[in-house]
Short mmCIF file of C-alpha atoms in Angstrom, two decimals:
data_model
loop_
_atom_site.label_atom_id
_atom_site.label_comp_id
_atom_site.label_asym_id
_atom_site.label_seq_id
_atom_site.Cartn_x
_atom_site.Cartn_y
_atom_site.Cartn_z
CA VAL A 214 5.04 -74.26 118.48
CA LEU A 215 3.92 -71.01 116.91
CA GLY A 216 1.79 -72.57 114.15
CA THR A 217 -0.80 -75.22 113.75
CA HIS A 218 0.17 -77.47 110.85
CA PHE A 219 3.34 -79.52 111.18
CA ASN A 220 4.56 -83.10 111.22
CA VAL A 221 7.15 -84.70 113.52
CA MET A 222 8.88 -88.01 112.78
CA ALA A 223 10.78 -89.33 115.81
CA TYR A 224 11.56 -93.04 116.07
CA ASN A 225 14.26 -94.94 117.95
CA ASN A 226 15.52 -96.64 114.78
CA GLU A 227 16.12 -93.34 112.92
CA SER A 228 19.30 -91.26 113.16
CA SER A 229 17.41 -87.97 113.23
CA ILE A 230 14.19 -86.35 114.37
CA GLU A 231 12.43 -84.57 111.50
CA THR A 232 9.98 -81.71 111.86
CA THR A 233 8.20 -80.54 108.71
CA LEU A 234 6.27 -77.28 108.79
CA LEU A 235 3.20 -76.78 106.61
CA GLU A 236 1.75 -73.59 108.06
CA GLY A 237 2.69 -71.12 110.81
CA ALA A 238 6.07 -71.32 112.58
CA VAL A 239 7.90 -73.84 114.73
CA LYS A 240 10.95 -73.20 116.87
CA LEU A 241 13.40 -76.09 117.20
CA ASN A 242 15.77 -76.31 120.16
CA GLY A 243 18.66 -78.75 120.34
CA GLY A 244 20.95 -77.92 123.24
CA SER A 245 22.39 -74.51 122.44
CA ILE A 246 21.17 -74.62 118.82
CA ARG A 247 17.90 -72.87 118.00
CA LYS A 248 16.25 -72.64 114.59
CA THR A 249 12.87 -71.37 113.43
CA LEU A 250 11.15 -73.14 110.54
CA LYS A 251 9.12 -71.37 107.88
CA PRO A 252 6.30 -73.08 105.97
CA GLY A 253 7.68 -75.61 103.49
CA GLN A 254 10.85 -76.24 105.51
CA GLN A 255 12.04 -79.31 107.38
CA GLY A 256 14.38 -79.34 110.35
CA LYS A 257 16.42 -82.46 111.05
CA TYR A 258 17.92 -82.85 114.49
CA SER A 259 20.79 -85.35 114.35
CA ASN A 260 20.74 -87.77 117.28
CA VAL A 261 24.45 -88.34 116.61
CA SER A 262 25.91 -84.83 116.23
CA GLY A 263 23.23 -82.74 117.95
CA ASN A 264 23.08 -80.41 114.93
CA ILE A 265 19.89 -79.07 113.38
CA ASN A 266 19.84 -78.79 109.60
CA VAL A 267 17.05 -76.84 107.91
CA ALA A 268 16.17 -77.38 104.24
CA THR A 269 13.25 -77.19 101.85
CA ALA A 270 10.84 -80.02 102.71
CA ASP A 271 9.24 -82.65 100.53
CA VAL A 272 5.88 -81.93 102.15
CA GLU A 273 4.04 -84.68 100.24
CA GLU A 274 6.48 -87.32 101.42
CA ALA A 275 6.46 -86.09 105.03
CA THR A 276 2.67 -86.12 105.25
CA ALA A 277 1.86 -89.12 103.02
CA TRP A 278 0.97 -91.18 106.10
CA LYS A 279 -2.12 -88.97 106.56
CA ASN A 280 -3.32 -90.19 103.16
CA GLY A 281 -2.57 -93.84 104.00
CA LEU A 282 0.64 -94.04 101.96
CA PHE A 283 4.30 -94.79 102.22
CA GLN A 284 5.84 -92.31 99.78
CA PHE A 285 9.46 -92.41 98.64
CA ASN A 286 11.35 -89.84 96.59
CA ASN A 287 14.93 -90.91 95.87
CA THR A 288 14.94 -92.94 99.09
CA ASP A 289 17.52 -95.61 99.95
CA ILE A 290 16.34 -99.14 100.71
CA LYS A 291 17.32 -99.07 104.40
CA THR A 292 15.09 -96.03 105.00
CA ILE A 293 12.22 -97.81 103.26
CA MET A 294 12.81 -100.96 105.26
CA ARG A 295 12.82 -99.07 108.59
CA GLN A 296 9.35 -97.76 107.76
CA LEU A 297 8.07 -101.21 106.80
CA GLU A 298 9.68 -102.68 109.93
CA ARG A 299 7.73 -100.29 112.17
CA TRP A 300 4.43 -100.55 110.28
CA TYR A 301 4.35 -104.34 109.92
CA ASP A 302 6.13 -105.16 113.20
CA VAL A 303 8.86 -107.28 111.62
CA ASP A 304 12.60 -107.50 112.21
CA VAL A 305 14.64 -106.64 109.12
CA SER A 306 18.19 -107.80 108.47
CA TYR A 307 20.43 -107.63 105.42
CA GLU A 308 22.41 -110.24 103.57
CA GLY A 309 25.13 -109.62 100.99
CA SER A 310 26.90 -106.44 99.89
CA GLU A 311 24.84 -103.28 99.94
CA ARG A 312 24.19 -101.62 96.59
CA ALA A 313 23.57 -97.89 96.47
CA ARG A 314 20.12 -97.50 94.94
CA GLN A 315 17.40 -94.89 95.26
CA PHE A 316 13.68 -95.62 95.01
CA THR A 317 10.75 -93.39 94.06
CA GLY A 318 7.11 -94.41 94.38
CA GLU A 319 4.37 -95.11 96.85
CA ILE A 320 2.81 -98.08 98.60
CA ASP A 321 -0.66 -98.08 100.14
CA ARG A 322 -0.43 -98.62 103.91
CA ASN A 323 -3.55 -100.79 103.78
CA VAL A 324 -1.84 -103.64 101.91
CA ASN A 325 -0.37 -106.55 103.84
CA LEU A 326 3.39 -107.11 104.09
CA SER A 327 3.56 -109.66 101.28
CA GLN A 328 1.79 -107.24 98.91
CA ALA A 329 4.18 -104.41 99.87
CA LEU A 330 7.16 -106.71 99.23
CA LYS A 331 5.76 -107.70 95.82
CA ILE A 332 5.79 -104.03 94.86
CA LEU A 333 9.45 -103.77 95.89
CA GLU A 334 10.27 -107.02 94.07
CA GLN A 335 9.17 -105.32 90.85
CA ALA A 336 12.21 -103.07 91.37
CA ASN A 337 14.44 -106.17 91.68
CA VAL A 338 14.57 -106.18 95.49
CA LYS A 339 14.81 -109.72 96.90
CA PHE A 340 13.58 -110.96 100.29
CA ARG A 341 13.31 -114.04 102.44
CA ILE A 342 10.72 -114.25 105.23
CA THR A 343 10.80 -116.53 108.26
CA ASP A 344 8.20 -115.94 111.00
CA LYS A 345 8.54 -112.24 111.91
CA LYS A 346 12.01 -111.90 110.39
CA LEU A 347 12.51 -110.40 106.97
CA VAL A 348 15.90 -110.68 105.26
CA LEU A 349 16.67 -108.31 102.40
CA ILE A 350 19.10 -109.96 100.00
CA TYR A 351 21.41 -107.62 98.11
#
């Protein structure tokens, strides 16, 4: 780390590790691949291929958690559900045929799971809940 303001997102249920740089510089190393981020960039290390891709970051989305928000900008439902799964400690499964849809918006992290799901239901997303299992119905 050569800077002081950055965010790292690394979870077992994600296919990549994301590092978003706000200020300073960060060097990323993935095997023989080395990349240096500049402010406003995000590096994604693929757990599958071992590649590091660098692109312009959506800084607001990457740091929304600091402001107590889930923030989504053209985000697919499975990505949203992985975040809810971690935050609310529920198991998510899927029923039916997946539809390609993108979602934009935000949800306050202080609401309970049923309130978060009501927000998603306004976008015609359907769920069934049993104990700590949540089934998204396509």
